[in-house]
Amino acid sequence: MIDKAWTHLTGLWGRWWLAPLAPALYALAMIPAGQLRPEHILIGGLVLSLGLFNRTTQRITAALYPAVLVAIASDAIRFVVPIFVTPERVHACDLRALELRLFAVAPDKTPGDWLQQHTAPFWDVFFAIPYAAFLYVVPVYALYLFVKDRERMGLFLWAFAIAHVIGFAMWLIVPAAPPWYVRLNGCAVDVRAAANAAGLLRVDELFGMSYFQQFYARAANAFGAVPSMHVAFPLIALFAAMGRATWRTWPLHIFYATAMFIGSVYLDHHWIVDGIAGAFVAFAAVLIAARLLGLPWPWPPRAPAENAPPPRGP
């Protein structure tokens, strides 16, 4: 029985046989640590079952594996945060001062300050949608590319993983308080502070739910404002599509990225400088991923089909 299982495992994954087991092993490691949560079981079970079901599901699992690594790393970072995120190292009011120096809309008023005075239920819901959807957009978009453009899917997902490596390193090297923290607590830094849903709490209240409150209560680090990974997510997709996106899909990429950028400030989760840093991280991640994968980027224009009619004159 064990020999048969081993043969099946190595037949599907070869020398990477540990890959489908890793998320389940991580979930098991969380039991003695007292940190086991439903998402650990869900991810571990999905990767294990799909990775070992058949060749087709193995290929899909392998293609999506960069996102699996990000999920594990996003959770595991909580174990190293206390080492790096200490009160004397956290940037708080100096970030607000930088925001005022660069983007003040009035004396001692940042764009975020102004937006917090002009909130409305419509805009709360409008900007909450990309914030709520990003966890689902990434795998759904990756599966779409798996069918339509396998090379671009690889670039997108590996850039997604590389962006997180850069982002996590910056969170630890330059821990930064988000605007909601400064608004609630001023310049005093308490590293024990829990993450806060900020403007998204208005959406919870509007619909009589606690979705965003519970989601952010699970965050591993309240002081990871720089760079904004929320802003980086849609920009990774946008940059990875350069040369491949069409006039139909470009507006979707641009709209999603713009809504996320503005929403990150409107919902009081990020300073504008966080979003700019996120954009640079996204660009660097796509560039690095393209080099590592040996892919041309930006993508060269597609060659016209052999039987396509000649282009019309002006």
mmCIF file of C-alpha atoms in Angstrom:
data_model
loop_
_atom_site.group_PDB
_atom_site.id
_atom_site.type_symbol
_atom_site.label_atom_id
_atom_site.label_comp_id
_atom_site.label_asym_id
_atom_site.label_seq_id
_atom_site.Cartn_x
_atom_site.Cartn_y
_atom_site.Cartn_z
ATOM 1 C CA MET A 1 0.000 0.000 0.000
ATOM 2 C CA ILE A 2 2.758 2.453 0.969
ATOM 3 C CA ASP A 3 4.805 1.460 -2.082
ATOM 4 C CA LYS A 4 1.802 2.055 -4.339
ATOM 5 C CA ALA A 5 1.135 5.497 -2.807
ATOM 6 C CA TRP A 6 4.796 6.444 -3.150
ATOM 7 C CA THR A 7 4.841 5.326 -6.786
ATOM 8 C CA HIS A 8 1.708 7.371 -7.485
ATOM 9 C CA LEU A 9 3.144 10.443 -5.726
ATOM 10 C CA THR A 10 6.531 10.350 -7.444
ATOM 11 C CA GLY A 11 4.929 9.431 -10.762
ATOM 12 C CA LEU A 12 2.959 12.677 -10.688
ATOM 13 C CA TRP A 13 5.500 15.003 -9.068
ATOM 14 C CA GLY A 14 8.922 13.375 -9.565
ATOM 15 C CA ARG A 15 11.615 15.026 -7.461
ATOM 16 C CA TRP A 16 9.092 17.651 -6.338
ATOM 17 C CA TRP A 17 7.086 15.007 -4.454
ATOM 18 C CA LEU A 18 7.096 17.112 -1.278
ATOM 19 C CA ALA A 19 5.154 19.964 -2.945
ATOM 20 C CA PRO A 20 1.608 18.520 -2.601
ATOM 21 C CA LEU A 21 2.367 17.443 0.977
ATOM 22 C CA ALA A 22 3.848 20.743 2.208
ATOM 23 C CA PRO A 23 0.588 22.651 2.953
ATOM 24 C CA ALA A 24 -0.846 19.653 4.845
ATOM 25 C CA LEU A 25 2.398 19.276 6.810
ATOM 26 C CA TYR A 26 2.266 23.001 7.632
ATOM 27 C CA ALA A 27 -1.300 22.574 8.896
ATOM 28 C CA LEU A 28 -0.173 19.667 11.100
ATOM 29 C CA ALA A 29 2.660 21.813 12.476
ATOM 30 C CA MET A 30 0.110 24.414 13.555
ATOM 31 C CA ILE A 31 -1.588 21.935 15.922
ATOM 32 C CA PRO A 32 1.123 21.835 18.620
ATOM 33 C CA ALA A 33 1.642 25.586 18.116
ATOM 34 C CA GLY A 34 -2.046 26.139 18.899
ATOM 35 C CA GLN A 35 -2.440 28.085 15.637
ATOM 36 C CA LEU A 36 -4.493 25.685 13.489
ATOM 37 C CA ARG A 37 -7.306 27.452 11.646
ATOM 38 C CA PRO A 38 -9.901 26.296 9.073
ATOM 39 C CA GLU A 39 -7.986 27.854 6.162
ATOM 40 C CA HIS A 40 -4.941 25.706 6.995
ATOM 41 C CA ILE A 41 -7.084 22.590 6.670
ATOM 42 C CA LEU A 42 -8.793 23.877 3.520
ATOM 43 C CA ILE A 43 -5.584 24.747 1.655
ATOM 44 C CA GLY A 44 -3.759 21.628 2.820
ATOM 45 C CA GLY A 45 -6.662 19.390 1.853
ATOM 46 C CA LEU A 46 -7.209 21.005 -1.554
ATOM 47 C CA VAL A 47 -3.546 20.900 -2.574
ATOM 48 C CA LEU A 48 -3.181 17.313 -1.392
ATOM 49 C CA SER A 49 -6.349 16.009 -3.060
ATOM 50 C CA LEU A 50 -5.981 17.907 -6.339
ATOM 51 C CA GLY A 51 -2.240 17.360 -6.500
ATOM 52 C CA LEU A 52 -2.651 13.603 -6.244
ATOM 53 C CA PHE A 53 -5.970 13.022 -8.031
ATOM 54 C CA ASN A 54 -4.771 12.691 -11.614
ATOM 55 C CA ARG A 55 -2.353 14.170 -14.128
ATOM 56 C CA THR A 56 -4.689 17.008 -15.144
ATOM 57 C CA THR A 57 -5.353 18.216 -11.594
ATOM 58 C CA GLN A 58 -1.641 17.793 -10.818
ATOM 59 C CA ARG A 59 -0.750 20.154 -13.662
ATOM 60 C CA ILE A 60 -3.271 22.732 -12.455
ATOM 61 C CA THR A 61 -1.978 22.448 -8.882
ATOM 62 C CA ALA A 62 1.637 22.777 -10.025
ATOM 63 C CA ALA A 63 0.753 25.823 -12.138
ATOM 64 C CA LEU A 64 -0.984 27.491 -9.178
ATOM 65 C CA TYR A 65 1.704 26.533 -6.677
ATOM 66 C CA PRO A 66 3.273 30.020 -6.445
ATOM 67 C CA ALA A 67 -0.028 31.205 -4.938
ATOM 68 C CA VAL A 68 0.112 28.295 -2.472
ATOM 69 C CA LEU A 69 3.587 29.389 -1.379
ATOM 70 C CA VAL A 70 2.306 32.930 -0.873
ATOM 71 C CA ALA A 71 -0.573 31.655 1.286
ATOM 72 C CA ILE A 72 1.809 29.697 3.524
ATOM 73 C CA ALA A 73 4.323 32.557 3.757
ATOM 74 C CA SER A 74 1.569 35.091 4.518
ATOM 75 C CA ASP A 75 0.587 33.013 7.512
ATOM 76 C CA ALA A 76 4.083 31.987 8.656
ATOM 77 C CA ILE A 77 5.359 35.573 8.744
ATOM 78 C CA ARG A 78 3.570 35.980 12.093
ATOM 79 C CA PHE A 79 6.343 33.955 13.727
ATOM 80 C CA VAL A 80 9.112 36.382 12.737
ATOM 81 C CA VAL A 81 7.201 39.671 13.014
ATOM 82 C CA PRO A 82 7.929 40.077 16.778
ATOM 83 C CA ILE A 83 11.670 39.872 16.064
ATOM 84 C CA PHE A 84 11.678 42.752 13.580
ATOM 85 C CA VAL A 85 8.632 44.872 14.425
ATOM 86 C CA THR A 86 9.576 46.740 17.593
ATOM 87 C CA PRO A 87 8.247 50.132 18.780
ATOM 88 C CA GLU A 88 11.444 52.037 18.013
ATOM 89 C CA ARG A 89 11.545 50.711 14.436
ATOM 90 C CA VAL A 90 7.931 51.390 13.416
ATOM 91 C CA HIS A 91 7.337 54.453 11.225
ATOM 92 C CA ALA A 92 4.126 56.254 12.140
ATOM 93 C CA CYS A 93 3.881 60.029 12.334
ATOM 94 C CA ASP A 94 6.931 60.449 10.117
ATOM 95 C CA LEU A 95 4.948 58.739 7.348
ATOM 96 C CA ARG A 96 2.099 61.153 7.894
ATOM 97 C CA ALA A 97 4.593 64.025 7.747
ATOM 98 C CA LEU A 98 5.932 62.687 4.442
ATOM 99 C CA GLU A 99 2.389 62.404 3.095
ATOM 100 C CA LEU A 100 1.703 66.006 4.073
ATOM 101 C CA ARG A 101 4.931 67.201 2.496
ATOM 102 C CA LEU A 102 4.155 65.492 -0.812
ATOM 103 C CA PHE A 103 0.366 65.467 -1.119
ATOM 104 C CA ALA A 104 -1.245 67.861 1.397
ATOM 105 C CA VAL A 105 -4.657 69.124 0.254
ATOM 106 C CA ALA A 106 -4.770 71.790 2.989
ATOM 107 C CA PRO A 107 -2.647 72.764 6.001
ATOM 108 C CA ASP A 108 -2.160 69.633 8.141
ATOM 109 C CA LYS A 109 -4.599 67.650 5.983
ATOM 110 C CA THR A 110 -3.655 64.618 3.916
ATOM 111 C CA PRO A 111 -5.854 63.300 1.086
ATOM 112 C CA GLY A 112 -6.840 60.502 3.459
ATOM 113 C CA ASP A 113 -7.924 63.029 6.085
ATOM 114 C CA TRP A 114 -10.108 64.776 3.512
ATOM 115 C CA LEU A 115 -11.624 61.509 2.314
ATOM 116 C CA GLN A 116 -12.517 60.434 5.861
ATOM 117 C CA GLN A 117 -14.618 63.604 6.096
ATOM 118 C CA HIS A 118 -16.436 62.834 2.837
ATOM 119 C CA THR A 119 -17.389 59.168 3.061
ATOM 120 C CA ALA A 120 -20.675 57.830 1.722
ATOM 121 C CA PRO A 121 -22.292 54.366 1.761
ATOM 122 C CA PHE A 122 -22.087 54.096 -2.033
ATOM 123 C CA TRP A 123 -18.335 54.689 -2.078
ATOM 124 C CA ASP A 124 -17.834 52.453 0.958
ATOM 125 C CA VAL A 125 -19.369 49.528 -0.939
ATOM 126 C CA PHE A 126 -17.768 50.501 -4.255
ATOM 127 C CA PHE A 127 -14.229 50.409 -2.860
ATOM 128 C CA ALA A 128 -14.940 47.430 -0.605
ATOM 129 C CA ILE A 129 -15.592 45.234 -3.644
ATOM 130 C CA PRO A 130 -11.974 45.068 -4.912
ATOM 131 C CA TYR A 131 -10.766 44.682 -1.329
ATOM 132 C CA ALA A 132 -13.134 41.762 -0.756
ATOM 133 C CA ALA A 133 -12.558 40.213 -4.171
ATOM 134 C CA PHE A 134 -8.765 40.181 -4.423
ATOM 135 C CA LEU A 135 -8.388 36.774 -2.734
ATOM 136 C CA TYR A 136 -10.688 35.270 -5.360
ATOM 137 C CA VAL A 137 -9.581 37.328 -8.349
ATOM 138 C CA VAL A 138 -6.020 35.952 -8.225
ATOM 139 C CA PRO A 139 -6.882 32.217 -8.512
ATOM 140 C CA VAL A 140 -9.786 32.804 -10.910
ATOM 141 C CA TYR A 141 -7.655 34.979 -13.189
ATOM 142 C CA ALA A 142 -4.816 32.445 -12.988
ATOM 143 C CA LEU A 143 -7.176 29.618 -14.000
ATOM 144 C CA TYR A 144 -8.435 31.747 -16.886
ATOM 145 C CA LEU A 145 -4.850 32.257 -18.046
ATOM 146 C CA PHE A 146 -4.165 28.535 -17.565
ATOM 147 C CA VAL A 147 -6.683 27.933 -20.357
ATOM 148 C CA LYS A 148 -6.013 31.011 -22.498
ATOM 149 C CA ASP A 149 -2.340 31.929 -22.063
ATOM 150 C CA ARG A 150 -0.203 29.487 -20.053
ATOM 151 C CA GLU A 151 2.994 31.535 -20.421
ATOM 152 C CA ARG A 152 1.355 34.672 -19.067
ATOM 153 C CA MET A 153 -0.136 32.674 -16.202
ATOM 154 C CA GLY A 154 3.362 31.584 -15.186
ATOM 155 C CA LEU A 155 4.638 35.146 -15.376
ATOM 156 C CA PHE A 156 1.668 36.470 -13.397
ATOM 157 C CA LEU A 157 1.865 33.915 -10.582
ATOM 158 C CA TRP A 158 5.637 33.914 -10.167
ATOM 159 C CA ALA A 159 5.625 37.716 -10.177
ATOM 160 C CA PHE A 160 2.870 37.509 -7.552
ATOM 161 C CA ALA A 161 5.127 35.318 -5.395
ATOM 162 C CA ILE A 162 8.229 37.468 -5.947
ATOM 163 C CA ALA A 163 6.273 40.618 -5.081
ATOM 164 C CA HIS A 164 5.368 39.042 -1.758
ATOM 165 C CA VAL A 165 8.987 38.187 -1.032
ATOM 166 C CA ILE A 166 9.895 41.846 -1.638
ATOM 167 C CA GLY A 167 6.856 43.090 0.258
ATOM 168 C CA PHE A 168 7.398 40.853 3.283
ATOM 169 C CA ALA A 169 11.054 41.884 3.458
ATOM 170 C CA MET A 170 10.048 45.548 3.423
ATOM 171 C CA TRP A 171 7.407 44.966 6.101
ATOM 172 C CA LEU A 172 10.112 43.562 8.367
ATOM 173 C CA ILE A 173 12.878 46.012 7.459
ATOM 174 C CA VAL A 174 10.671 49.125 7.351
ATOM 175 C CA PRO A 175 7.628 48.415 9.555
ATOM 176 C CA ALA A 176 5.066 51.140 8.942
ATOM 177 C CA ALA A 177 1.812 52.116 10.633
ATOM 178 C CA PRO A 178 -1.212 52.588 8.359
ATOM 179 C CA PRO A 179 -3.206 55.827 8.527
ATOM 180 C CA TRP A 180 -6.014 54.293 10.583
ATOM 181 C CA TYR A 181 -3.490 53.483 13.324
ATOM 182 C CA VAL A 182 -2.152 57.050 13.483
ATOM 183 C CA ARG A 183 -5.718 58.353 13.418
ATOM 184 C CA LEU A 184 -6.683 56.175 16.406
ATOM 185 C CA ASN A 185 -3.462 56.150 18.425
ATOM 186 C CA GLY A 186 -1.341 59.083 17.361
ATOM 187 C CA CYS A 187 2.430 58.644 17.350
ATOM 188 C CA ALA A 188 2.664 56.128 20.213
ATOM 189 C CA VAL A 189 3.445 52.661 18.808
ATOM 190 C CA ASP A 190 2.023 49.551 20.453
ATOM 191 C CA VAL A 191 3.266 46.521 18.533
ATOM 192 C CA ARG A 192 0.605 44.409 20.228
ATOM 193 C CA ALA A 193 -2.122 46.333 18.397
ATOM 194 C CA ALA A 194 -4.365 44.163 16.253
ATOM 195 C CA ALA A 195 -4.980 44.936 12.616
ATOM 196 C CA ASN A 196 -8.098 46.977 11.946
ATOM 197 C CA ALA A 197 -10.549 46.903 9.051
ATOM 198 C CA ALA A 198 -10.739 50.725 9.223
ATOM 199 C CA GLY A 199 -13.192 52.070 6.616
ATOM 200 C CA LEU A 200 -14.376 48.562 5.824
ATOM 201 C CA LEU A 201 -16.035 48.484 9.245
ATOM 202 C CA ARG A 202 -18.607 50.873 7.772
ATOM 203 C CA VAL A 203 -19.495 48.185 5.229
ATOM 204 C CA ASP A 204 -19.838 45.582 7.984
ATOM 205 C CA GLU A 205 -22.144 47.954 9.849
ATOM 206 C CA LEU A 206 -24.124 48.799 6.704
ATOM 207 C CA PHE A 207 -24.908 45.135 5.997
ATOM 208 C CA GLY A 208 -25.065 43.963 9.607
ATOM 209 C CA MET A 209 -22.142 41.569 9.278
ATOM 210 C CA SER A 210 -18.625 41.137 10.652
ATOM 211 C CA TYR A 211 -16.831 39.794 7.558
ATOM 212 C CA PHE A 212 -14.133 42.466 7.302
ATOM 213 C CA GLN A 213 -13.691 42.742 11.060
ATOM 214 C CA GLN A 214 -13.007 38.997 11.323
ATOM 215 C CA PHE A 215 -10.828 38.951 8.216
ATOM 216 C CA TYR A 216 -8.474 41.673 9.453
ATOM 217 C CA ALA A 217 -8.443 40.282 12.988
ATOM 218 C CA ARG A 218 -6.475 37.352 11.528
ATOM 219 C CA ALA A 219 -3.784 39.528 9.962
ATOM 220 C CA ALA A 220 -0.286 38.629 11.083
ATOM 221 C CA ASN A 221 1.037 42.191 11.149
ATOM 222 C CA ALA A 222 -0.670 45.519 11.769
ATOM 223 C CA PHE A 223 2.425 47.468 10.692
ATOM 224 C CA GLY A 224 2.813 46.378 7.075
ATOM 225 C CA ALA A 225 1.605 49.518 5.321
ATOM 226 C CA VAL A 226 4.669 49.912 3.068
ATOM 227 C CA PRO A 227 4.383 48.697 0.393
ATOM 228 C CA SER A 228 0.673 48.307 -0.258
ATOM 229 C CA MET A 229 0.268 44.780 -1.572
ATOM 230 C CA HIS A 230 -3.377 45.513 -2.302
ATOM 231 C CA VAL A 231 -2.203 48.073 -4.841
ATOM 232 C CA ALA A 232 0.471 45.710 -6.145
ATOM 233 C CA PHE A 233 -1.968 42.836 -6.894
ATOM 234 C CA PRO A 234 -3.872 44.371 -9.842
ATOM 235 C CA LEU A 235 -0.736 46.097 -11.134
ATOM 236 C CA ILE A 236 1.076 42.756 -11.362
ATOM 237 C CA ALA A 237 -1.720 41.545 -13.631
ATOM 238 C CA LEU A 238 -1.585 44.785 -15.622
ATOM 239 C CA PHE A 239 2.193 44.719 -16.099
ATOM 240 C CA ALA A 240 2.163 40.997 -16.934
ATOM 241 C CA ALA A 241 -0.413 41.724 -19.654
ATOM 242 C CA MET A 242 1.693 44.336 -21.458
ATOM 243 C CA GLY A 243 1.803 43.311 -25.101
ATOM 244 C CA ARG A 244 -0.931 40.695 -24.670
ATOM 245 C CA ALA A 245 -3.946 42.616 -23.384
ATOM 246 C CA THR A 246 -6.470 43.816 -25.957
ATOM 247 C CA TRP A 247 -8.632 46.892 -26.184
ATOM 248 C CA ARG A 248 -11.330 44.841 -24.420
ATOM 249 C CA THR A 249 -9.194 43.815 -21.445
ATOM 250 C CA TRP A 250 -7.003 46.884 -20.943
ATOM 251 C CA PRO A 251 -9.883 48.945 -19.478
ATOM 252 C CA LEU A 252 -10.581 46.146 -16.965
ATOM 253 C CA HIS A 253 -6.953 46.060 -15.826
ATOM 254 C CA ILE A 254 -6.745 49.844 -15.534
ATOM 255 C CA PHE A 255 -10.131 50.189 -13.797
ATOM 256 C CA TYR A 256 -9.310 47.489 -11.232
ATOM 257 C CA ALA A 257 -5.851 48.923 -10.477
ATOM 258 C CA THR A 258 -7.203 52.480 -10.174
ATOM 259 C CA ALA A 259 -10.108 51.460 -7.941
ATOM 260 C CA MET A 260 -7.751 49.540 -5.656
ATOM 261 C CA PHE A 261 -5.300 52.467 -5.418
ATOM 262 C CA ILE A 262 -7.958 55.055 -4.586
ATOM 263 C CA GLY A 263 -9.804 52.603 -2.351
ATOM 264 C CA SER A 264 -6.690 51.911 -0.289
ATOM 265 C CA VAL A 265 -6.601 55.605 0.675
ATOM 266 C CA TYR A 266 -10.368 56.097 0.946
ATOM 267 C CA LEU A 267 -10.729 53.108 3.297
ATOM 268 C CA ASP A 268 -7.888 54.517 5.455
ATOM 269 C CA HIS A 269 -5.681 51.437 4.960
ATOM 270 C CA HIS A 270 -2.772 53.124 3.187
ATOM 271 C CA TRP A 271 -0.972 56.366 2.557
ATOM 272 C CA ILE A 272 -0.475 57.392 -1.065
ATOM 273 C CA VAL A 273 3.247 56.692 -0.674
ATOM 274 C CA ASP A 274 2.354 53.074 0.237
ATOM 275 C CA GLY A 275 0.544 52.683 -3.058
ATOM 276 C CA ILE A 276 3.428 54.173 -5.019
ATOM 277 C CA ALA A 277 5.796 51.730 -3.300
ATOM 278 C CA GLY A 278 3.399 48.907 -4.180
ATOM 279 C CA ALA A 279 3.485 49.946 -7.836
ATOM 280 C CA PHE A 280 7.284 49.804 -7.893
ATOM 281 C CA VAL A 281 7.226 46.388 -6.219
ATOM 282 C CA ALA A 282 4.754 45.097 -8.828
ATOM 283 C CA PHE A 283 6.891 46.374 -11.702
ATOM 284 C CA ALA A 284 10.099 44.936 -10.248
ATOM 285 C CA ALA A 285 8.440 41.570 -9.549
ATOM 286 C CA VAL A 286 7.182 41.184 -13.123
ATOM 287 C CA LEU A 287 10.566 42.175 -14.513
ATOM 288 C CA ILE A 288 12.410 39.697 -12.264
ATOM 289 C CA ALA A 289 9.922 36.900 -12.988
ATOM 290 C CA ALA A 290 10.235 37.427 -16.739
ATOM 291 C CA ARG A 291 14.038 37.216 -16.511
ATOM 292 C CA LEU A 292 13.965 34.089 -14.334
ATOM 293 C CA LEU A 293 11.450 32.348 -16.591
ATOM 294 C CA GLY A 294 13.271 33.396 -19.759
ATOM 295 C CA LEU A 295 10.148 35.059 -21.129
ATOM 296 C CA PRO A 296 10.033 38.149 -23.334
ATOM 297 C CA TRP A 297 8.510 41.121 -21.584
ATOM 298 C CA PRO A 298 6.756 43.233 -22.564
ATOM 299 C CA TRP A 299 5.280 40.577 -24.794
ATOM 300 C CA PRO A 300 6.002 41.030 -28.506
ATOM 301 C CA PRO A 301 2.933 41.653 -30.654
ATOM 302 C CA ARG A 302 1.199 38.460 -31.712
ATOM 303 C CA ALA A 303 1.892 37.403 -35.303
ATOM 304 C CA PRO A 304 -1.245 37.531 -37.482
ATOM 305 C CA ALA A 305 -2.827 34.215 -38.324
ATOM 306 C CA GLU A 306 -1.844 32.766 -41.678
ATOM 307 C CA ASN A 307 -5.372 32.864 -43.071
ATOM 308 C CA ALA A 308 -6.275 36.216 -41.579
ATOM 309 C CA PRO A 309 -7.430 38.792 -44.146
ATOM 310 C CA PRO A 310 -4.913 41.536 -44.931
ATOM 311 C CA PRO A 311 -5.375 44.753 -42.954
ATOM 312 C CA ARG A 312 -7.453 47.429 -44.597
ATOM 313 C CA GLY A 313 -5.862 50.610 -45.765
ATOM 314 C CA PRO A 314 -6.477 53.931 -44.045
#
